[in-house]
Amino acid sequence: MTPTYYLLLSALLFSLGAVGVLVRRNAIVVFMCVELMLNAVNLTLVTFSRMHGELDGQVMGFFVMVVAAAEVVVGLTIIMSIFRTRRSASVDDSNLLKY
Amino acid sequence: MTFLAQVELIKPPEIEYSAIAPVLIVLGAACVSVLFEAFLPKHQRWAAQVVLTMLTFIGAGTALGLYAGAETTTAQGITTLSGAVAVDRPVIFLWVTLLLLGFGSILLIADRSVEPGGAFVADAAVRPGTVQDRAQATRTGMQTEVFPLTLFALAGMMVFVAANDLLTMFIALEVLSLPLYLMCGLARRRRLLSQEAAVKYFLLGAFASAFFLYGLALLYGYAGSVKLADIATATAGSDKSDTLLFAGFGLLVVGLLFKASVGPFHAWTPDVYQGAPTPITAFMAACTKVAAFGGILRVLTVAFERTNWEWRGVLWGVAVASMVIGAVLGLTQTDVKRMVAYSSVAHAGFLLIGSISLTEQGLSGTLFYLLAYGFTTIAVFGVISLVRNADGEATHLSQWAGLAKRSPVLAGVFTFLLLALAGIPLTSGFVGKFVVFAAAIQDGLAPLVVVALVASAVAAFFYLRVIVLMYFSEPAPDGPTVTVPGAFTTIAITVGAAVTLVLGVWPSFALDWAGAGGFIF
């Protein structure tokens, strides 16, 4: 297996995540799609790390995981607080601010 | 034993503590501030946090002054932490700018005279619209967590402008963004709008940082390192894949432009500026812009200068889009905060012109513009927070009709600030635009400057419309009143307006200081 396949796979996962963010309605699902994008990046980093024959990319993967975890904490707090008010996590309902 | 002898000793990186002391002080104070939240009784927290925050700014400022003025400090600057952080002349300028603007924002954040109890919700866990929520609107407490969050965000911004590799930059980006997402949702009044702003900012911000990160990964694949200097070396002359380079560059820049609210990546800006508590809007508009453009300047200058023929055309188009979107959509706004948001999108376009000039003049002009724009913006939002009715801030433009008759002083100050945003001579806005446009013309971006001048003229129209509205309309009988601010807000507005005037009349010292040196890496 050449590492290129892994790069293509991660590009595909990243695109899937990006499309998901754009088309899904539920804020939680949108957020999960962002996480998918971050994990696709991890796969890219690890693959390049392997191709370059060094560990830097794998260490960067750890940083990404830590940041993703912190983002979950903040993100779910915000989404929960608006869910408790509106009883809905749909991003289409958040329409008070426009134009 | 033989095994141990074979293990190579890992050398810890050299740390120049005196250079990074300002960042360490702000981060340390943020941690202490979290402990205050945990251990102090509720009624003591506000006073303790205000004192701690003020001391932090004084301490960080002193540390920075001592370092910048010390004999041993090299004129060009140093890199430390094994090259992850650079402390050079532009970084020192940006740190001073961030500390000053952060101090101004903290004054607005800490103010409790304009709204009893401050602009922040007393208990963020109470659901909006319930009985308890109506009760807390009149309570005098506030969620003092906003102080540590501000300090963390500020520390993130300071690291962001000094980051010399993309990974440090990414971590700093998150450290500055995550507290901002939370702070957006803490408004005391109109809490639904505030929470909605937080959700929008968070989802779009996380989306943009994923792009930044994928750009980082592709550039790592291209250059084999995420250090800006190594990326520059790799672009020098190589047989490596250009696809990786330009895909990586594009994705990286999207993430950066999003933070700087450059159009067409500005979609969050008006909503978040309107929904967030006004002091937080001031903090975001001033400090985030400084940090984001500091990062953009460094990335473009250090890592991608050699490839500028390839990408310059694209950012040229982005700058035009940003100026046009900001100026044209700004015309249609009926809310003061949204209008200032679109004005900030247009200003981001002007700043991008300076950033893509890639000359010494471009660098110093952009730095000066950031300093000038930041002070004006803080004063603008300070003034906006004073015009209120029974529901809180009266931000609809129709409510501002005839305001000069109710409060000539406020209308006068606001007029001056709007003229500065429009770029009228004798204000800092004029000097900022002048130096940026002059640098761009020297670097062969004349058509872009023509577009910028047209956009400035269009934008001047909507600033003047507010001035006309304040002076030449009759005030509505049930119109808003102008609150007399306490010491904090008064200082913030006065200093903001005074700096706007001083930098407009006597800009040479700040220009010299901004042009003291370039990036090192």
PDB file of N, CA and C in Angstrom, chain B residues 229-309:
ATOM      1  N   ALA B 229      10.082  29.362   8.644  1.00  0.00           N
ATOM      2  CA  ALA B 229      11.352  29.515   7.927  1.00  0.00           C
ATOM      3  C   ALA B 229      11.615  28.304   7.040  1.00  0.00           C
ATOM      4  N   ASP B 230      11.289  27.091   7.537  1.00  0.00           N
ATOM      5  CA  ASP B 230      11.517  25.889   6.734  1.00  0.00           C
ATOM      6  C   ASP B 230      10.607  25.856   5.514  1.00  0.00           C
ATOM      7  N   ILE B 231       9.377  26.342   5.698  1.00  0.00           N
ATOM      8  CA  ILE B 231       8.473  26.390   4.548  1.00  0.00           C
ATOM      9  C   ILE B 231       9.046  27.342   3.502  1.00  0.00           C
ATOM     10  N   ALA B 232       9.587  28.480   3.983  1.00  0.00           N
ATOM     11  CA  ALA B 232      10.196  29.434   3.051  1.00  0.00           C
ATOM     12  C   ALA B 232      11.357  28.787   2.311  1.00  0.00           C
ATOM     13  N   THR B 233      12.187  28.040   3.034  1.00  0.00           N
ATOM     14  CA  THR B 233      13.317  27.370   2.382  1.00  0.00           C
ATOM     15  C   THR B 233      12.821  26.366   1.351  1.00  0.00           C
ATOM     16  N   ALA B 234      11.768  25.637   1.716  1.00  0.00           N
ATOM     17  CA  ALA B 234      11.276  24.604   0.807  1.00  0.00           C
ATOM     18  C   ALA B 234      10.739  25.208  -0.483  1.00  0.00           C
ATOM     19  N   THR B 235      10.166  26.449  -0.370  1.00  0.00           N
ATOM     20  CA  THR B 235       9.611  27.048  -1.585  1.00  0.00           C
ATOM     21  C   THR B 235      10.712  27.620  -2.466  1.00  0.00           C
ATOM     22  N   ALA B 236      11.940  27.723  -1.940  1.00  0.00           N
ATOM     23  CA  ALA B 236      12.983  28.458  -2.660  1.00  0.00           C
ATOM     24  C   ALA B 236      13.252  27.867  -4.030  1.00  0.00           C
ATOM     25  N   GLY B 237      13.471  26.612  -4.076  1.00  0.00           N
ATOM     26  CA  GLY B 237      13.684  26.030  -5.381  1.00  0.00           C
ATOM     27  C   GLY B 237      13.595  24.567  -5.139  1.00  0.00           C
ATOM     28  N   SER B 238      12.506  23.959  -5.563  1.00  0.00           N
ATOM     29  CA  SER B 238      12.385  22.566  -5.213  1.00  0.00           C
ATOM     30  C   SER B 238      11.570  21.858  -6.266  1.00  0.00           C
ATOM     31  N   ASP B 239      11.704  20.553  -6.230  1.00  0.00           N
ATOM     32  CA  ASP B 239      10.938  19.745  -7.153  1.00  0.00           C
ATOM     33  C   ASP B 239       9.709  19.186  -6.448  1.00  0.00           C
ATOM     34  N   LYS B 240       9.364  19.803  -5.296  1.00  0.00           N
ATOM     35  CA  LYS B 240       8.249  19.250  -4.536  1.00  0.00           C
ATOM     36  C   LYS B 240       6.919  19.625  -5.187  1.00  0.00           C
ATOM     37  N   SER B 241       5.872  18.946  -4.714  1.00  0.00           N
ATOM     38  CA  SER B 241       4.570  19.108  -5.339  1.00  0.00           C
ATOM     39  C   SER B 241       3.979  20.491  -5.064  1.00  0.00           C
ATOM     40  N   ASP B 242       3.740  21.243  -6.130  1.00  0.00           N
ATOM     41  CA  ASP B 242       3.094  22.544  -5.963  1.00  0.00           C
ATOM     42  C   ASP B 242       1.652  22.411  -5.506  1.00  0.00           C
ATOM     43  N   THR B 243       1.027  21.283  -5.834  1.00  0.00           N
ATOM     44  CA  THR B 243      -0.357  21.073  -5.399  1.00  0.00           C
ATOM     45  C   THR B 243      -0.447  21.175  -3.886  1.00  0.00           C
ATOM     46  N   LEU B 244       0.464  20.471  -3.212  1.00  0.00           N
ATOM     47  CA  LEU B 244       0.447  20.511  -1.749  1.00  0.00           C
ATOM     48  C   LEU B 244       0.665  21.923  -1.250  1.00  0.00           C
ATOM     49  N   LEU B 245       1.634  22.623  -1.859  1.00  0.00           N
ATOM     50  CA  LEU B 245       1.957  23.971  -1.397  1.00  0.00           C
ATOM     51  C   LEU B 245       0.747  24.893  -1.516  1.00  0.00           C
ATOM     52  N   PHE B 246       0.152  24.915  -2.703  1.00  0.00           N
ATOM     53  CA  PHE B 246      -0.902  25.915  -2.889  1.00  0.00           C
ATOM     54  C   PHE B 246      -2.216  25.498  -2.254  1.00  0.00           C
ATOM     55  N   ALA B 247      -2.509  24.192  -2.242  1.00  0.00           N
ATOM     56  CA  ALA B 247      -3.698  23.757  -1.498  1.00  0.00           C
ATOM     57  C   ALA B 247      -3.511  24.103  -0.026  1.00  0.00           C
ATOM     58  N   GLY B 248      -2.329  23.817   0.504  1.00  0.00           N
ATOM     59  CA  GLY B 248      -2.063  24.112   1.911  1.00  0.00           C
ATOM     60  C   GLY B 248      -2.143  25.593   2.189  1.00  0.00           C
ATOM     61  N   PHE B 249      -1.527  26.384   1.335  1.00  0.00           N
ATOM     62  CA  PHE B 249      -1.559  27.835   1.525  1.00  0.00           C
ATOM     63  C   PHE B 249      -2.993  28.353   1.520  1.00  0.00           C
ATOM     64  N   GLY B 250      -3.768  27.886   0.525  1.00  0.00           N
ATOM     65  CA  GLY B 250      -5.145  28.372   0.402  1.00  0.00           C
ATOM     66  C   GLY B 250      -5.953  28.069   1.653  1.00  0.00           C
ATOM     67  N   LEU B 251      -5.879  26.811   2.117  1.00  0.00           N
ATOM     68  CA  LEU B 251      -6.672  26.430   3.283  1.00  0.00           C
ATOM     69  C   LEU B 251      -6.231  27.194   4.530  1.00  0.00           C
ATOM     70  N   LEU B 252      -4.908  27.346   4.654  1.00  0.00           N
ATOM     71  CA  LEU B 252      -4.368  28.068   5.810  1.00  0.00           C
ATOM     72  C   LEU B 252      -4.880  29.502   5.836  1.00  0.00           C
ATOM     73  N   VAL B 253      -4.831  30.143   4.664  1.00  0.00           N
ATOM     74  CA  VAL B 253      -5.216  31.550   4.598  1.00  0.00           C
ATOM     75  C   VAL B 253      -6.711  31.721   4.836  1.00  0.00           C
ATOM     76  N   VAL B 254      -7.518  30.739   4.395  1.00  0.00           N
ATOM     77  CA  VAL B 254      -8.953  30.833   4.677  1.00  0.00           C
ATOM     78  C   VAL B 254      -9.184  30.924   6.187  1.00  0.00           C
ATOM     79  N   GLY B 255      -8.486  30.068   6.934  1.00  0.00           N
ATOM     80  CA  GLY B 255      -8.625  30.101   8.385  1.00  0.00           C
ATOM     81  C   GLY B 255      -8.223  31.435   8.974  1.00  0.00           C
ATOM     82  N   LEU B 256      -7.138  32.009   8.454  1.00  0.00           N
ATOM     83  CA  LEU B 256      -6.666  33.296   8.989  1.00  0.00           C
ATOM     84  C   LEU B 256      -7.618  34.428   8.614  1.00  0.00           C
ATOM     85  N   LEU B 257      -8.066  34.428   7.348  1.00  0.00           N
ATOM     86  CA  LEU B 257      -8.943  35.513   6.891  1.00  0.00           C
ATOM     87  C   LEU B 257     -10.272  35.476   7.633  1.00  0.00           C
ATOM     88  N   PHE B 258     -10.710  34.256   7.987  1.00  0.00           N
ATOM     89  CA  PHE B 258     -11.946  34.153   8.753  1.00  0.00           C
ATOM     90  C   PHE B 258     -11.817  34.913  10.069  1.00  0.00           C
ATOM     91  N   LYS B 259     -10.716  34.681  10.779  1.00  0.00           N
ATOM     92  CA  LYS B 259     -10.530  35.337  12.071  1.00  0.00           C
ATOM     93  C   LYS B 259     -10.448  36.846  11.904  1.00  0.00           C
ATOM     94  N   ALA B 260      -9.848  37.296  10.801  1.00  0.00           N
ATOM     95  CA  ALA B 260      -9.696  38.731  10.587  1.00  0.00           C
ATOM     96  C   ALA B 260     -10.973  39.356  10.032  1.00  0.00           C
ATOM     97  N   SER B 261     -12.026  38.542   9.867  1.00  0.00           N
ATOM     98  CA  SER B 261     -13.310  38.944   9.276  1.00  0.00           C
ATOM     99  C   SER B 261     -13.114  39.716   7.974  1.00  0.00           C
ATOM    100  N   VAL B 262     -12.296  39.133   7.092  1.00  0.00           N
ATOM    101  CA  VAL B 262     -12.160  39.677   5.750  1.00  0.00           C
ATOM    102  C   VAL B 262     -13.253  39.043   4.898  1.00  0.00           C
ATOM    103  N   GLY B 263     -13.989  39.877   4.147  1.00  0.00           N
ATOM    104  CA  GLY B 263     -14.990  39.308   3.246  1.00  0.00           C
ATOM    105  C   GLY B 263     -14.257  38.560   2.157  1.00  0.00           C
ATOM    106  N   PRO B 264     -14.788  37.544   1.548  1.00  0.00           N
ATOM    107  CA  PRO B 264     -16.069  36.856   1.731  1.00  0.00           C
ATOM    108  C   PRO B 264     -16.121  35.857   2.899  1.00  0.00           C
ATOM    109  N   PHE B 265     -15.192  35.954   3.827  1.00  0.00           N
ATOM    110  CA  PHE B 265     -15.244  35.043   4.988  1.00  0.00           C
ATOM    111  C   PHE B 265     -15.767  35.786   6.213  1.00  0.00           C
ATOM    112  N   HIS B 266     -16.652  36.751   5.966  1.00  0.00           N
ATOM    113  CA  HIS B 266     -17.071  37.654   7.034  1.00  0.00           C
ATOM    114  C   HIS B 266     -18.429  37.286   7.585  1.00  0.00           C
ATOM    115  N   ALA B 267     -19.054  36.202   7.080  1.00  0.00           N
ATOM    116  CA  ALA B 267     -20.479  35.981   7.325  1.00  0.00           C
ATOM    117  C   ALA B 267     -20.848  36.058   8.797  1.00  0.00           C
ATOM    118  N   TRP B 268     -19.947  35.669   9.694  1.00  0.00           N
ATOM    119  CA  TRP B 268     -20.266  35.667  11.116  1.00  0.00           C
ATOM    120  C   TRP B 268     -20.233  37.075  11.702  1.00  0.00           C
ATOM    121  N   THR B 269     -19.465  37.980  11.089  1.00  0.00           N
ATOM    122  CA  THR B 269     -19.127  39.244  11.749  1.00  0.00           C
ATOM    123  C   THR B 269     -20.341  40.065  12.176  1.00  0.00           C
ATOM    124  N   PRO B 270     -21.260  40.403  11.257  1.00  0.00           N
ATOM    125  CA  PRO B 270     -22.372  41.257  11.697  1.00  0.00           C
ATOM    126  C   PRO B 270     -23.205  40.614  12.795  1.00  0.00           C
ATOM    127  N   ASP B 271     -23.506  39.317  12.643  1.00  0.00           N
ATOM    128  CA  ASP B 271     -24.349  38.657  13.642  1.00  0.00           C
ATOM    129  C   ASP B 271     -23.683  38.649  15.006  1.00  0.00           C
ATOM    130  N   VAL B 272     -22.397  38.319  15.024  1.00  0.00           N
ATOM    131  CA  VAL B 272     -21.710  38.191  16.312  1.00  0.00           C
ATOM    132  C   VAL B 272     -21.491  39.564  16.935  1.00  0.00           C
ATOM    133  N   TYR B 273     -21.138  40.552  16.129  1.00  0.00           N
ATOM    134  CA  TYR B 273     -20.947  41.899  16.674  1.00  0.00           C
ATOM    135  C   TYR B 273     -22.247  42.419  17.274  1.00  0.00           C
ATOM    136  N   GLN B 274     -23.372  42.090  16.615  1.00  0.00           N
ATOM    137  CA  GLN B 274     -24.648  42.593  17.121  1.00  0.00           C
ATOM    138  C   GLN B 274     -25.092  41.844  18.369  1.00  0.00           C
ATOM    139  N   GLY B 275     -24.937  40.526  18.366  1.00  0.00           N
ATOM    140  CA  GLY B 275     -25.481  39.741  19.460  1.00  0.00           C
ATOM    141  C   GLY B 275     -24.636  39.764  20.722  1.00  0.00           C
ATOM    142  N   ALA B 276     -23.310  39.871  20.566  1.00  0.00           N
ATOM    143  CA  ALA B 276     -22.434  39.800  21.729  1.00  0.00           C
ATOM    144  C   ALA B 276     -22.609  41.030  22.614  1.00  0.00           C
ATOM    145  N   PRO B 277     -22.293  40.895  23.927  1.00  0.00           N
ATOM    146  CA  PRO B 277     -22.318  42.083  24.793  1.00  0.00           C
ATOM    147  C   PRO B 277     -21.364  43.147  24.218  1.00  0.00           C
ATOM    148  N   THR B 278     -21.759  44.408  24.261  1.00  0.00           N
ATOM    149  CA  THR B 278     -20.977  45.449  23.576  1.00  0.00           C
ATOM    150  C   THR B 278     -19.508  45.513  24.007  1.00  0.00           C
ATOM    151  N   PRO B 279     -19.152  45.382  25.294  1.00  0.00           N
ATOM    152  CA  PRO B 279     -17.721  45.397  25.624  1.00  0.00           C
ATOM    153  C   PRO B 279     -16.950  44.270  24.944  1.00  0.00           C
ATOM    154  N   ILE B 280     -17.598  43.104  24.809  1.00  0.00           N
ATOM    155  CA  ILE B 280     -16.943  41.975  24.144  1.00  0.00           C
ATOM    156  C   ILE B 280     -16.804  42.270  22.653  1.00  0.00           C
ATOM    157  N   THR B 281     -17.825  42.894  22.082  1.00  0.00           N
ATOM    158  CA  THR B 281     -17.712  43.286  20.673  1.00  0.00           C
ATOM    159  C   THR B 281     -16.517  44.208  20.483  1.00  0.00           C
ATOM    160  N   ALA B 282     -16.336  45.148  21.420  1.00  0.00           N
ATOM    161  CA  ALA B 282     -15.193  46.055  21.324  1.00  0.00           C
ATOM    162  C   ALA B 282     -13.890  45.269  21.389  1.00  0.00           C
ATOM    163  N   PHE B 283     -13.831  44.311  22.313  1.00  0.00           N
ATOM    164  CA  PHE B 283     -12.625  43.493  22.472  1.00  0.00           C
ATOM    165  C   PHE B 283     -12.335  42.705  21.195  1.00  0.00           C
ATOM    166  N   MET B 284     -13.387  42.084  20.644  1.00  0.00           N
ATOM    167  CA  MET B 284     -13.212  41.303  19.419  1.00  0.00           C
ATOM    168  C   MET B 284     -12.796  42.186  18.268  1.00  0.00           C
ATOM    169  N   ALA B 285     -13.502  43.307  18.126  1.00  0.00           N
ATOM    170  CA  ALA B 285     -13.259  44.146  16.955  1.00  0.00           C
ATOM    171  C   ALA B 285     -11.850  44.708  16.985  1.00  0.00           C
ATOM    172  N   ALA B 286     -11.370  45.083  18.171  1.00  0.00           N
ATOM    173  CA  ALA B 286     -10.045  45.698  18.247  1.00  0.00           C
ATOM    174  C   ALA B 286      -8.946  44.639  18.322  1.00  0.00           C
ATOM    175  N   CYS B 287      -9.003  43.797  19.349  1.00  0.00           N
ATOM    176  CA  CYS B 287      -7.858  42.911  19.615  1.00  0.00           C
ATOM    177  C   CYS B 287      -7.782  41.746  18.641  1.00  0.00           C
ATOM    178  N   THR B 288      -8.929  41.107  18.324  1.00  0.00           N
ATOM    179  CA  THR B 288      -8.868  39.974  17.409  1.00  0.00           C
ATOM    180  C   THR B 288      -8.337  40.412  16.058  1.00  0.00           C
ATOM    181  N   LYS B 289      -8.744  41.596  15.633  1.00  0.00           N
ATOM    182  CA  LYS B 289      -8.267  42.090  14.342  1.00  0.00           C
ATOM    183  C   LYS B 289      -6.749  42.277  14.384  1.00  0.00           C
ATOM    184  N   VAL B 290      -6.246  42.871  15.462  1.00  0.00           N
ATOM    185  CA  VAL B 290      -4.800  43.067  15.583  1.00  0.00           C
ATOM    186  C   VAL B 290      -4.089  41.718  15.520  1.00  0.00           C
ATOM    187  N   ALA B 291      -4.594  40.739  16.305  1.00  0.00           N
ATOM    188  CA  ALA B 291      -3.936  39.438  16.347  1.00  0.00           C
ATOM    189  C   ALA B 291      -3.981  38.768  14.981  1.00  0.00           C
ATOM    190  N   ALA B 292      -5.165  38.776  14.352  1.00  0.00           N
ATOM    191  CA  ALA B 292      -5.303  38.063  13.080  1.00  0.00           C
ATOM    192  C   ALA B 292      -4.398  38.677  12.018  1.00  0.00           C
ATOM    193  N   PHE B 293      -4.367  39.999  11.939  1.00  0.00           N
ATOM    194  CA  PHE B 293      -3.517  40.596  10.914  1.00  0.00           C
ATOM    195  C   PHE B 293      -2.037  40.469  11.265  1.00  0.00           C
ATOM    196  N   GLY B 294      -1.714  40.464  12.560  1.00  0.00           N
ATOM    197  CA  GLY B 294      -0.332  40.177  12.939  1.00  0.00           C
ATOM    198  C   GLY B 294       0.096  38.810  12.413  1.00  0.00           C
ATOM    199  N   GLY B 295      -0.784  37.811  12.582  1.00  0.00           N
ATOM    200  CA  GLY B 295      -0.494  36.468  12.088  1.00  0.00           C
ATOM    201  C   GLY B 295      -0.393  36.440  10.572  1.00  0.00           C
ATOM    202  N   ILE B 296      -1.350  37.097   9.892  1.00  0.00           N
ATOM    203  CA  ILE B 296      -1.344  37.107   8.422  1.00  0.00           C
ATOM    204  C   ILE B 296      -0.052  37.729   7.904  1.00  0.00           C
ATOM    205  N   LEU B 297       0.340  38.867   8.496  1.00  0.00           N
ATOM    206  CA  LEU B 297       1.564  39.549   8.061  1.00  0.00           C
ATOM    207  C   LEU B 297       2.763  38.616   8.180  1.00  0.00           C
ATOM    208  N   ARG B 298       2.862  37.941   9.318  1.00  0.00           N
ATOM    209  CA  ARG B 298       4.036  37.093   9.527  1.00  0.00           C
ATOM    210  C   ARG B 298       4.039  35.915   8.558  1.00  0.00           C
ATOM    211  N   VAL B 299       2.884  35.257   8.408  1.00  0.00           N
ATOM    212  CA  VAL B 299       2.835  34.093   7.518  1.00  0.00           C
ATOM    213  C   VAL B 299       3.180  34.502   6.082  1.00  0.00           C
ATOM    214  N   LEU B 300       2.554  35.578   5.618  1.00  0.00           N
ATOM    215  CA  LEU B 300       2.803  35.980   4.230  1.00  0.00           C
ATOM    216  C   LEU B 300       4.243  36.415   4.034  1.00  0.00           C
ATOM    217  N   THR B 301       4.783  37.198   4.984  1.00  0.00           N
ATOM    218  CA  THR B 301       6.117  37.744   4.790  1.00  0.00           C
ATOM    219  C   THR B 301       7.189  36.673   4.963  1.00  0.00           C
ATOM    220  N   VAL B 302       7.073  35.890   6.037  1.00  0.00           N
ATOM    221  CA  VAL B 302       8.161  34.968   6.350  1.00  0.00           C
ATOM    222  C   VAL B 302       8.094  33.716   5.481  1.00  0.00           C
ATOM    223  N   ALA B 303       6.908  33.101   5.401  1.00  0.00           N
ATOM    224  CA  ALA B 303       6.858  31.781   4.769  1.00  0.00           C
ATOM    225  C   ALA B 303       6.627  31.847   3.266  1.00  0.00           C
ATOM    226  N   PHE B 304       5.842  32.817   2.815  1.00  0.00           N
ATOM    227  CA  PHE B 304       5.392  32.741   1.423  1.00  0.00           C
ATOM    228  C   PHE B 304       5.841  33.901   0.560  1.00  0.00           C
ATOM    229  N   GLU B 305       6.858  34.630   1.006  1.00  0.00           N
ATOM    230  CA  GLU B 305       7.248  35.800   0.224  1.00  0.00           C
ATOM    231  C   GLU B 305       7.731  35.391  -1.171  1.00  0.00           C
ATOM    232  N   ARG B 306       8.467  34.275  -1.230  1.00  0.00           N
ATOM    233  CA  ARG B 306       9.051  33.893  -2.523  1.00  0.00           C
ATOM    234  C   ARG B 306       8.004  33.492  -3.534  1.00  0.00           C
ATOM    235  N   THR B 307       6.857  33.006  -3.067  1.00  0.00           N
ATOM    236  CA  THR B 307       5.841  32.549  -4.011  1.00  0.00           C
ATOM    237  C   THR B 307       4.783  33.612  -4.262  1.00  0.00           C
ATOM    238  N   ASN B 308       5.084  34.870  -3.919  1.00  0.00           N
ATOM    239  CA  ASN B 308       3.986  35.846  -3.936  1.00  0.00           C
ATOM    240  C   ASN B 308       3.402  36.084  -5.324  1.00  0.00           C
ATOM    241  N   TRP B 309       4.156  35.767  -6.379  1.00  0.00           N
ATOM    242  CA  TRP B 309       3.562  35.950  -7.714  1.00  0.00           C
ATOM    243  C   TRP B 309       2.373  35.037  -7.911  1.00  0.00           C
TER     244      TRP B 309
END
